[in-house]
Amino acid sequence: MASLRCLLPSRARAKQAPAKSNGFRFLSTSPSLRNIPTRIFRDVAPLRAYRRELLLNKRTVGLVPTMGALHDGHASLVRHAAAENTDVLVTIYVNPTQFGQNEDLASYPKTWEADMQVLGKLDQELASAGQGRVTAVFAPSTKTMYPTLPPDSSIPGVGSFIEMRPLGQLLEGASRPVFFRGVATVCMKLFNICAPDRLYFGQKDIQQTRVIRRMIKDFHLDMDLRIIPTSREPDGLALSSRNVYLGARRRDVGIVLNQALRMAETQYLNGKRLRNDVLWPAFAHSNQVLADQEDMEPSKRAKFQVDYISLADPDTMEEIDQIDDTKGAILSGAVKMLPVEESQEGEELGRLDVENRQVPVRLIDNIVLDPMR
Ligand SMILES: Nc1ncnc2c1ncn2[C@@H]1O[C@H](COP(=O)(O)OP(=O)(O)OP(=O)(O)O)[C@@H](O)[C@H]1O
Ligand SMILES: CC(C)(CO)[C@@H](O)C(=O)[O-]
Ligand code: BAL
C-alpha cells in the first residue's frame, strides 16, 4: 500500500498513529479535530474484530461502497451516512467481475491518495458538525475478495456468483451482461464482511439500487437501504468518476441525456401517461443533437450512440406501456460518448488511457417519476 505519510502535514505526522497495527492503518488529519483515527483495513479478520467492538459498544455502521475516484456524489453518500450512524465505513475496491472483458477495467481511474484526502477533509467537516464519523476504510486486494478462484468476467464465468434475473439482465445488464452479477456478488461479500446497519447507494445507478433492494429481500439481509439523490454539475450532468475522461468537447455534448430525460419528465408532469407520449421528446431531442453533431466538421463535433432511453416499472425495471399513477415510473438512459475525431493542438481531451488513447465514456442518468396519488 502507498504510504499515507506524504499526505499529512508534518505536525499531524508527528502525532500519527503507528503506520501499521493489526492489519489496519490510520488516516490522520488535523489532530485538534480528531480523537478517533480513520482506520484503513486491507484484510477481513481485523475489520471483523473492529466491527464486533462497535457492536459491543452499541454503535451503528453506515456502509458506503465505492470504486474510489471519489467526487461530491460520494461525499453526499458519506454525509447522509454520518447523519444517521455513529460510524461510516467506506469501501474502495474496483471490482473486476462487474467489468466485461471489453470494458474499461484497465483504465478505470485509481486515485488512492486524493481519495484519502477527500475522506480526511470530509471527516473533519463531520467532526465539526458533531455527526457520525468516517471511522474506517476497507480497501481489500482482489485475492482477499476472491479467495478461491481468480475473478472471472467471462459470460459463462467460473466462481461463486449472485444473480438477480431478469432484473440484472435488463437495461444496463443488457449492454453489460456480467455487470450486475459482478455488482451483486461483490456487494454480498462486502455486506458479509462489514455487517452494516444501513447501506448508502446513489440514485445515479438506479438499477443497481433495485438489484441491492432485491438482494436484501430475497436473501433476508438484515440491513436498510438508503438511496441518495444524484449529485450534479450546475447544468445537470450527473457526477461520475468516469467524467474525467470526457474532455471539453464531449463534456458539452454529454448533457444531451439529462436534457432528453428532463423533456420526458415534463411530459409526465403535464399529464401524459402513455409510453410514446412521454418518451417521444426525449428521442426527438437526442436524434436532433446527434444530427447537429454529424453536420459539423469532424474537428468540432462529438458523436455519441444512444444505448437506451427507458420508461420502466419502479421496482422491476421492466418496460411499461403506460404509467400507473399509484406507482410512478423510472425514466433512465445510457449514451456512449465516442472518442473525438481530429483532435486539435492544445484541445482539452480529458484523461487518456495508458496507451494515450481517448476512452469511450458511458454516461447513465435517470429521473424517478413519483406516483401522483
Ligand atoms: N453523482 C452521484 N450522486 C450520488 N451518488 C453517486 C453519484 N455518482 C456515483 N454515486 C454513487 O456512489 C457509489 C459508488 O459509485 P462509483 O464508485 O462507481 O462512482 P461512479 O461515479 O458511479 O463511477 P462510474 O459511474 O464512473 O462507475 C454508488 O452507490 C453510486 O451510485
Ligand atoms: C457498488 C459498487 C461499489 C460495487 O463494486 C459499484 O458498482 C459502484 O461503485 O457503484
Ligand atoms: N457506478 C457503477 C460502477 C460501474 O459502472 O462499473
Short mmCIF file of C-alpha atoms and ligand atoms in Angstrom, two decimals:
data_model
loop_
_atom_site.label_atom_id
_atom_site.label_comp_id
_atom_site.label_asym_id
_atom_site.label_seq_id
_atom_site.Cartn_x
_atom_site.Cartn_y
_atom_site.Cartn_z
CA MET A 1 0.00 0.00 0.00
CA ALA A 2 1.22 3.52 -0.74
CA SER A 3 2.33 5.29 2.41
CA LEU A 4 -0.13 7.86 3.69
CA ARG A 5 2.59 9.82 5.46
CA CYS A 6 3.15 12.02 2.43
CA LEU A 7 -0.49 13.17 2.66
CA LEU A 8 -0.11 14.60 6.10
CA PRO A 9 1.19 17.98 7.22
CA SER A 10 4.33 17.47 9.30
CA ARG A 11 2.61 18.50 12.58
CA ALA A 12 -0.07 15.87 12.03
CA ARG A 13 2.57 13.37 11.01
CA ALA A 14 4.26 13.75 14.39
CA LYS A 15 1.02 12.63 16.06
CA GLN A 16 0.30 9.95 13.51
CA ALA A 17 -0.55 6.55 14.90
CA PRO A 18 1.81 3.68 14.06
CA ALA A 19 1.84 3.05 10.32
CA LYS A 20 0.59 -0.50 10.69
CA SER A 21 -1.09 -2.27 13.50
CA ASN A 22 -3.07 -5.48 13.43
CA GLY A 23 -3.72 -5.35 9.69
CA PHE A 24 -5.05 -1.81 9.59
CA ARG A 25 -3.52 1.62 9.14
CA PHE A 26 -4.58 5.10 10.13
CA LEU A 27 -5.59 8.06 8.05
CA SER A 28 -4.65 11.03 10.14
CA THR A 29 -5.99 14.57 9.78
CA SER A 30 -5.79 17.66 11.95
CA PRO A 31 -5.26 16.28 15.48
CA SER A 32 -7.32 19.02 17.09
CA LEU A 33 -10.48 17.85 15.37
CA ARG A 34 -9.90 14.15 15.61
CA ASN A 35 -9.82 11.85 18.53
CA ILE A 36 -10.53 8.72 16.51
CA PRO A 37 -8.33 7.99 13.54
CA THR A 38 -9.86 6.57 10.37
CA ARG A 39 -8.56 3.04 10.18
CA ILE A 40 -7.66 1.60 6.83
CA PHE A 41 -8.29 -2.12 6.62
CA ARG A 42 -6.92 -4.43 3.96
CA ASP A 43 -7.91 -7.75 5.49
CA VAL A 44 -11.14 -9.31 6.67
CA ALA A 45 -10.22 -10.56 10.15
CA PRO A 46 -9.14 -7.21 11.66
CA LEU A 47 -12.17 -5.49 10.15
CA ARG A 48 -14.45 -8.11 11.69
CA ALA A 49 -12.79 -7.65 15.08
CA TYR A 50 -13.31 -3.91 14.75
CA ARG A 51 -16.96 -4.39 13.77
CA ARG A 52 -17.54 -6.65 16.78
CA GLU A 53 -16.10 -3.96 19.04
CA LEU A 54 -18.51 -1.40 17.55
CA LEU A 55 -21.43 -3.74 18.11
CA LEU A 56 -20.48 -4.33 21.74
CA ASN A 57 -20.37 -0.56 22.19
CA LYS A 58 -23.84 -0.18 20.62
CA ARG A 59 -22.52 1.86 17.73
CA THR A 60 -24.14 1.80 14.30
CA VAL A 61 -22.44 1.36 10.96
CA GLY A 62 -23.39 3.03 7.68
CA LEU A 63 -21.68 1.41 4.69
CA VAL A 64 -20.74 3.40 1.58
CA PRO A 65 -19.43 1.02 -1.11
CA THR A 66 -17.37 2.75 -3.83
CA MET A 67 -14.81 2.08 -6.50
CA GLY A 68 -12.77 5.11 -5.43
CA ALA A 69 -12.02 8.19 -7.59
CA LEU A 70 -14.18 9.96 -5.06
CA HIS A 71 -16.23 13.02 -6.00
CA ASP A 72 -19.00 15.10 -4.45
CA GLY A 73 -21.57 12.38 -5.19
CA HIS A 74 -19.65 10.01 -2.93
CA ALA A 75 -19.26 12.78 -0.34
CA SER A 76 -23.02 13.17 -0.29
CA LEU A 77 -23.43 9.45 0.47
CA VAL A 78 -20.94 9.78 3.33
CA ARG A 79 -22.72 12.84 4.74
CA HIS A 80 -26.06 11.02 4.68
CA ALA A 81 -24.46 8.01 6.35
CA ALA A 82 -22.90 10.21 9.04
CA ALA A 83 -26.25 11.83 9.75
CA GLU A 84 -27.77 8.56 10.92
CA ASN A 85 -24.89 6.34 12.09
CA THR A 86 -22.11 6.73 14.60
CA ASP A 87 -19.59 5.13 12.25
CA VAL A 88 -19.28 5.41 8.48
CA LEU A 89 -17.36 2.67 6.72
CA VAL A 90 -16.28 3.47 3.16
CA THR A 91 -15.14 0.64 0.90
CA ILE A 92 -12.85 1.32 -2.03
CA TYR A 93 -12.46 -1.57 -4.42
CA VAL A 94 -12.52 -1.70 -8.22
CA ASN A 95 -14.31 -4.99 -8.68
CA PRO A 96 -13.11 -6.87 -11.79
CA THR A 97 -16.11 -9.18 -12.14
CA GLN A 98 -18.52 -6.35 -12.93
CA PHE A 99 -16.47 -5.22 -15.94
CA GLY A 100 -17.00 -7.16 -19.15
CA GLN A 101 -13.90 -8.37 -20.93
CA ASN A 102 -14.01 -5.45 -23.41
CA GLU A 103 -14.88 -2.79 -20.86
CA ASP A 104 -12.78 -0.14 -19.16
CA LEU A 105 -11.41 -2.01 -16.12
CA ALA A 106 -7.80 -1.24 -17.08
CA SER A 107 -8.45 2.49 -17.46
CA TYR A 108 -10.86 2.91 -14.53
CA PRO A 109 -9.47 5.88 -12.55
CA LYS A 110 -7.50 4.98 -9.43
CA THR A 111 -6.76 7.97 -7.21
CA TRP A 112 -5.96 6.50 -3.80
CA GLU A 113 -4.07 9.44 -2.33
CA ALA A 114 -6.63 12.01 -3.47
CA ASP A 115 -9.38 9.75 -2.12
CA MET A 116 -7.74 9.66 1.30
CA GLN A 117 -7.54 13.44 1.27
CA VAL A 118 -11.22 13.73 0.33
CA LEU A 119 -12.20 11.42 3.18
CA GLY A 120 -9.89 13.20 5.64
CA LYS A 121 -11.42 16.59 4.84
CA LEU A 122 -14.91 15.20 4.92
CA ASP A 123 -14.28 13.64 8.30
CA GLN A 124 -13.04 16.96 9.68
CA GLU A 125 -16.25 18.55 8.45
CA LEU A 126 -18.28 15.82 10.16
CA ALA A 127 -16.30 16.22 13.37
CA SER A 128 -17.03 19.95 13.43
CA ALA A 129 -20.71 19.25 12.82
CA GLY A 130 -20.80 16.75 15.67
CA GLN A 131 -22.04 13.98 13.41
CA GLY A 132 -21.05 10.37 12.84
CA ARG A 133 -17.50 9.96 11.60
CA VAL A 134 -15.67 8.13 8.84
CA THR A 135 -14.02 5.70 11.19
CA ALA A 136 -12.94 3.04 8.70
CA VAL A 137 -11.98 2.47 5.08
CA PHE A 138 -11.91 -1.07 3.70
CA ALA A 139 -9.67 -1.37 0.64
CA PRO A 140 -9.11 -5.07 0.07
CA SER A 141 -6.95 -6.80 -2.52
CA THR A 142 -8.51 -8.96 -5.22
CA LYS A 143 -7.04 -12.06 -3.56
CA THR A 144 -8.93 -11.14 -0.39
CA MET A 145 -12.21 -10.58 -2.26
CA TYR A 146 -11.85 -13.66 -4.47
CA PRO A 147 -10.04 -16.12 -2.20
CA THR A 148 -10.67 -19.35 -4.13
CA LEU A 149 -10.56 -18.65 -7.87
CA PRO A 150 -9.30 -15.58 -9.71
CA PRO A 151 -12.17 -13.25 -10.70
CA ASP A 152 -13.74 -14.29 -13.99
CA SER A 153 -15.54 -11.73 -16.18
CA SER A 154 -16.50 -14.09 -18.97
CA ILE A 155 -20.21 -14.72 -19.52
CA PRO A 156 -20.07 -18.42 -18.55
CA GLY A 157 -17.89 -17.33 -15.59
CA VAL A 158 -16.35 -19.82 -13.17
CA GLY A 159 -16.60 -18.93 -9.49
CA SER A 160 -19.25 -18.18 -6.89
CA PHE A 161 -21.80 -15.62 -8.02
CA ILE A 162 -25.06 -13.97 -7.00
CA GLU A 163 -27.56 -13.16 -9.77
CA MET A 164 -30.94 -11.48 -9.98
CA ARG A 165 -32.88 -12.50 -13.05
CA PRO A 166 -34.39 -10.93 -15.06
CA LEU A 167 -33.74 -7.69 -13.16
CA GLY A 168 -29.99 -7.82 -13.71
CA GLN A 169 -30.33 -8.62 -17.39
CA LEU A 170 -32.36 -5.56 -18.35
CA LEU A 171 -31.13 -2.09 -19.42
CA GLU A 172 -27.58 -1.74 -18.08
CA GLY A 173 -27.48 -5.52 -17.80
CA ALA A 174 -28.41 -5.95 -21.47
CA SER A 175 -25.41 -3.87 -22.53
CA ARG A 176 -23.10 -5.09 -19.77
CA PRO A 177 -24.05 -8.76 -19.41
CA VAL A 178 -21.82 -9.55 -16.40
CA PHE A 179 -22.28 -6.19 -14.68
CA PHE A 180 -24.98 -6.92 -12.13
CA ARG A 181 -23.71 -10.42 -11.46
CA GLY A 182 -20.40 -8.79 -10.51
CA VAL A 183 -22.05 -5.99 -8.50
CA ALA A 184 -24.36 -8.34 -6.57
CA THR A 185 -21.53 -10.75 -5.88
CA VAL A 186 -19.06 -8.16 -4.62
CA CYS A 187 -21.76 -6.41 -2.59
CA MET A 188 -22.77 -9.67 -0.92
CA LYS A 189 -19.13 -10.16 0.05
CA LEU A 190 -18.83 -6.58 1.34
CA PHE A 191 -22.09 -6.86 3.31
CA ASN A 192 -20.98 -10.15 4.89
CA ILE A 193 -17.61 -8.72 5.83
CA CYS A 194 -18.80 -5.33 7.10
CA ALA A 195 -22.19 -6.29 8.61
CA PRO A 196 -23.59 -2.76 8.25
CA ASP A 197 -26.81 -1.48 9.79
CA ARG A 198 -27.51 0.74 6.80
CA LEU A 199 -26.36 0.92 3.19
CA TYR A 200 -25.90 4.11 1.17
CA PHE A 201 -26.19 3.87 -2.61
CA GLY A 202 -26.58 6.64 -5.18
CA GLN A 203 -29.69 7.11 -7.28
CA LYS A 204 -27.41 7.77 -10.25
CA ASP A 205 -27.01 4.00 -10.57
CA ILE A 206 -30.72 3.37 -10.13
CA GLN A 207 -30.85 -0.17 -11.46
CA GLN A 208 -28.03 -1.05 -9.06
CA THR A 209 -30.24 0.18 -6.18
CA ARG A 210 -33.04 -2.13 -7.38
CA VAL A 211 -30.62 -5.05 -7.53
CA ILE A 212 -29.44 -4.36 -3.97
CA ARG A 213 -33.01 -3.92 -2.75
CA ARG A 214 -33.93 -7.29 -4.29
CA MET A 215 -30.87 -8.90 -2.74
CA ILE A 216 -31.82 -7.65 0.71
CA LYS A 217 -35.33 -9.05 0.30
CA ASP A 218 -34.54 -12.36 -1.35
CA PHE A 219 -31.56 -13.22 0.84
CA HIS A 220 -33.10 -11.86 4.07
CA LEU A 221 -30.24 -9.46 4.69
CA ASP A 222 -30.63 -7.56 7.94
CA MET A 223 -29.78 -4.06 6.76
CA ASP A 224 -31.62 -0.99 5.50
CA LEU A 225 -31.02 0.54 2.09
CA ARG A 226 -30.86 4.31 1.67
CA ILE A 227 -30.93 5.77 -1.84
CA ILE A 228 -29.29 9.18 -2.06
CA PRO A 229 -30.24 11.74 -4.76
CA THR A 230 -27.88 12.22 -7.68
CA SER A 231 -25.31 15.00 -7.28
CA ARG A 232 -25.00 17.02 -10.46
CA GLU A 233 -22.94 19.69 -12.19
CA PRO A 234 -24.75 23.05 -12.41
CA ASP A 235 -26.05 22.23 -15.92
CA GLY A 236 -27.46 18.89 -14.75
CA LEU A 237 -24.72 16.43 -15.78
CA ALA A 238 -24.60 13.66 -13.18
CA LEU A 239 -21.26 13.47 -11.39
CA SER A 240 -19.43 10.26 -12.24
CA SER A 241 -15.89 9.00 -11.75
CA ARG A 242 -15.69 8.41 -15.48
CA ASN A 243 -16.40 12.07 -16.35
CA VAL A 244 -12.65 12.81 -16.09
CA TYR A 245 -12.26 11.03 -19.42
CA LEU A 246 -14.74 13.22 -21.31
CA GLY A 247 -12.69 16.32 -22.16
CA ALA A 248 -14.29 19.64 -23.07
CA ARG A 249 -15.90 18.73 -26.40
CA ARG A 250 -17.62 15.57 -25.21
CA ARG A 251 -18.48 17.17 -21.87
CA ASP A 252 -20.53 19.87 -23.64
CA VAL A 253 -22.48 17.38 -25.73
CA GLY A 254 -22.80 14.80 -22.93
CA ILE A 255 -25.57 16.83 -21.30
CA VAL A 256 -27.87 15.53 -24.07
CA LEU A 257 -29.01 12.56 -21.98
CA ASN A 258 -30.08 14.62 -18.99
CA GLN A 259 -31.84 17.10 -21.28
CA ALA A 260 -33.71 14.29 -23.05
CA LEU A 261 -34.85 12.73 -19.76
CA ARG A 262 -36.00 16.09 -18.42
CA MET A 263 -38.12 16.59 -21.54
CA ALA A 264 -39.80 13.25 -20.94
CA GLU A 265 -40.32 14.17 -17.28
CA THR A 266 -42.08 17.36 -18.36
CA GLN A 267 -44.49 15.27 -20.41
CA TYR A 268 -45.35 13.26 -17.31
CA LEU A 269 -45.77 16.36 -15.18
CA ASN A 270 -48.09 17.72 -17.89
CA GLY A 271 -50.36 14.71 -17.54
CA LYS A 272 -49.08 12.31 -20.21
CA ARG A 273 -49.13 8.65 -19.20
CA LEU A 274 -48.72 6.62 -22.40
CA ARG A 275 -45.22 5.45 -23.21
CA ASN A 276 -44.89 7.16 -26.57
CA ASP A 277 -46.43 10.39 -25.33
CA VAL A 278 -43.87 10.53 -22.52
CA LEU A 279 -40.80 9.41 -24.45
CA TRP A 280 -41.07 10.96 -27.89
CA PRO A 281 -39.47 14.34 -27.00
CA ALA A 282 -36.51 12.51 -25.45
CA PHE A 283 -35.87 10.55 -28.65
CA ALA A 284 -36.52 13.62 -30.82
CA HIS A 285 -34.02 15.68 -28.80
CA SER A 286 -31.24 13.10 -28.82
CA ASN A 287 -31.74 12.47 -32.56
CA GLN A 288 -31.58 16.21 -33.23
CA VAL A 289 -28.42 16.72 -31.17
CA LEU A 290 -26.80 13.79 -32.93
CA ALA A 291 -27.83 15.08 -36.36
CA ASP A 292 -26.42 18.53 -35.46
CA GLN A 293 -23.14 16.96 -34.44
CA GLU A 294 -22.97 14.89 -37.62
CA ASP A 295 -23.42 18.03 -39.69
CA MET A 296 -20.43 19.68 -38.02
CA GLU A 297 -16.82 19.40 -39.10
CA PRO A 298 -15.10 16.34 -37.63
CA SER A 299 -12.65 18.62 -35.79
CA LYS A 300 -15.51 20.28 -33.89
CA ARG A 301 -18.06 17.59 -33.22
CA ALA A 302 -18.57 14.94 -30.56
CA LYS A 303 -20.51 11.92 -31.68
CA PHE A 304 -22.37 9.54 -29.41
CA GLN A 305 -24.57 6.46 -29.52
CA VAL A 306 -27.79 6.25 -27.57
CA ASP A 307 -27.83 2.83 -25.95
CA TYR A 308 -31.34 3.11 -24.50
CA ILE A 309 -33.95 5.52 -23.23
CA SER A 310 -36.31 3.64 -20.97
CA LEU A 311 -39.63 4.08 -19.22
CA ALA A 312 -39.79 1.32 -16.66
CA ASP A 313 -41.62 -0.05 -13.66
CA PRO A 314 -40.07 1.44 -10.49
CA ASP A 315 -39.44 -1.97 -8.87
CA THR A 316 -38.84 -4.49 -11.62
CA MET A 317 -37.28 -2.09 -14.16
CA GLU A 318 -39.31 -3.80 -16.88
CA GLU A 319 -40.51 -1.56 -19.71
CA ILE A 320 -44.08 -0.29 -19.38
CA ASP A 321 -46.61 0.93 -21.94
CA GLN A 322 -48.43 3.22 -19.55
CA ILE A 323 -47.62 4.85 -16.22
CA ASP A 324 -49.76 3.77 -13.29
CA ASP A 325 -50.40 6.93 -11.22
CA THR A 326 -50.20 4.96 -7.99
CA LYS A 327 -46.73 3.59 -8.79
CA GLY A 328 -44.99 6.19 -10.91
CA ALA A 329 -42.08 5.04 -13.09
CA ILE A 330 -38.38 5.36 -13.79
CA LEU A 331 -37.06 7.24 -16.78
CA SER A 332 -33.49 6.21 -17.49
CA GLY A 333 -30.96 6.22 -20.27
CA ALA A 334 -27.41 5.50 -21.34
CA VAL A 335 -25.26 7.05 -24.03
CA LYS A 336 -21.79 6.18 -25.19
CA MET A 337 -19.64 9.22 -25.93
CA LEU A 338 -17.25 8.22 -28.71
CA PRO A 339 -13.64 9.41 -28.93
CA VAL A 340 -13.49 12.79 -30.67
CA GLU A 341 -12.20 12.94 -34.24
CA GLU A 342 -9.39 15.20 -35.44
CA SER A 343 -8.43 16.46 -32.02
CA GLN A 344 -6.84 19.89 -32.20
CA GLU A 345 -3.49 21.09 -30.92
CA GLY A 346 -3.96 22.08 -27.27
CA GLU A 347 -7.52 20.74 -27.10
CA GLU A 348 -8.59 19.52 -23.66
CA LEU A 349 -9.33 15.84 -24.28
CA GLY A 350 -9.78 14.62 -20.73
CA ARG A 351 -7.68 11.87 -19.24
CA LEU A 352 -6.25 9.40 -21.76
CA ASP A 353 -5.72 5.70 -21.17
CA VAL A 354 -2.32 4.12 -20.52
CA GLU A 355 -1.69 3.94 -24.26
CA ASN A 356 -2.54 7.63 -24.68
CA ARG A 357 -5.85 6.95 -26.39
CA GLN A 358 -9.19 8.56 -25.64
CA VAL A 359 -11.55 6.32 -23.73
CA PRO A 360 -15.17 5.91 -24.93
CA VAL A 361 -17.28 7.08 -21.99
CA ARG A 362 -20.59 5.53 -21.00
CA LEU A 363 -22.90 8.06 -19.34
CA ILE A 364 -26.02 6.99 -17.49
CA ASP A 365 -28.77 9.02 -15.87
CA ASN A 366 -32.32 8.69 -14.62
CA ILE A 367 -35.30 10.56 -13.22
CA VAL A 368 -37.82 9.00 -10.87
CA LEU A 369 -41.40 9.89 -11.77
CA ASP A 370 -43.13 9.93 -8.41
CA PRO A 371 -46.61 8.48 -8.02
CA MET A 372 -49.35 11.09 -8.47
CA ARG A 373 -51.69 9.54 -5.93
N1 LIG B 1 -23.49 11.77 -8.94
C1 LIG B 1 -23.74 10.92 -7.96
N2 LIG B 1 -24.64 11.24 -7.00
C2 LIG B 1 -24.91 10.39 -5.98
N3 LIG B 1 -24.33 9.19 -5.84
C3 LIG B 1 -23.42 8.82 -6.76
C4 LIG B 1 -23.08 9.66 -7.86
N4 LIG B 1 -22.15 9.04 -8.60
C5 LIG B 1 -21.92 7.86 -8.01
N5 LIG B 1 -22.68 7.73 -6.91
C6 LIG B 1 -22.78 6.56 -6.05
O1 LIG B 1 -21.54 6.28 -5.45
C7 LIG B 1 -21.44 4.89 -5.23
C8 LIG B 1 -20.13 4.42 -5.75
O2 LIG B 1 -20.12 4.61 -7.16
P1 LIG B 1 -18.81 4.56 -8.05
O3 LIG B 1 -17.62 4.46 -7.16
O4 LIG B 1 -18.97 3.57 -9.13
O5 LIG B 1 -18.78 6.01 -8.67
P2 LIG B 1 -19.33 6.49 -10.02
O6 LIG B 1 -19.15 7.94 -10.11
O7 LIG B 1 -20.70 5.88 -10.18
O8 LIG B 1 -18.37 5.87 -11.05
P3 LIG B 1 -18.70 5.41 -12.51
O9 LIG B 1 -20.07 5.88 -12.86
O10 LIG B 1 -17.68 6.06 -13.33
O11 LIG B 1 -18.57 3.93 -12.38
C9 LIG B 1 -22.63 4.24 -5.93
O12 LIG B 1 -23.65 4.00 -4.95
C10 LIG B 1 -23.06 5.31 -6.88
O13 LIG B 1 -24.43 5.25 -7.23
C1 LIG B 2 -21.49 -0.88 -5.65
C2 LIG B 2 -20.09 -0.96 -6.25
C3 LIG B 2 -19.07 -0.35 -5.29
C4 LIG B 2 -19.74 -2.45 -6.39
O1 LIG B 2 -18.47 -2.60 -6.95
C5 LIG B 2 -20.05 -0.28 -7.63
O2 LIG B 2 -20.88 -0.92 -8.55
C6 LIG B 2 -20.30 1.18 -7.55
O3 LIG B 2 -19.35 1.87 -7.15
O4 LIG B 2 -21.41 1.66 -7.86
N1 BAL B 3 -21.13 3.01 -10.53
C1 BAL B 3 -21.23 1.82 -11.32
C2 BAL B 3 -19.97 1.06 -11.45
C3 BAL B 3 -19.66 0.69 -12.85
O1 BAL B 3 -20.10 1.36 -13.79
O2 BAL B 3 -18.92 -0.28 -13.05
#
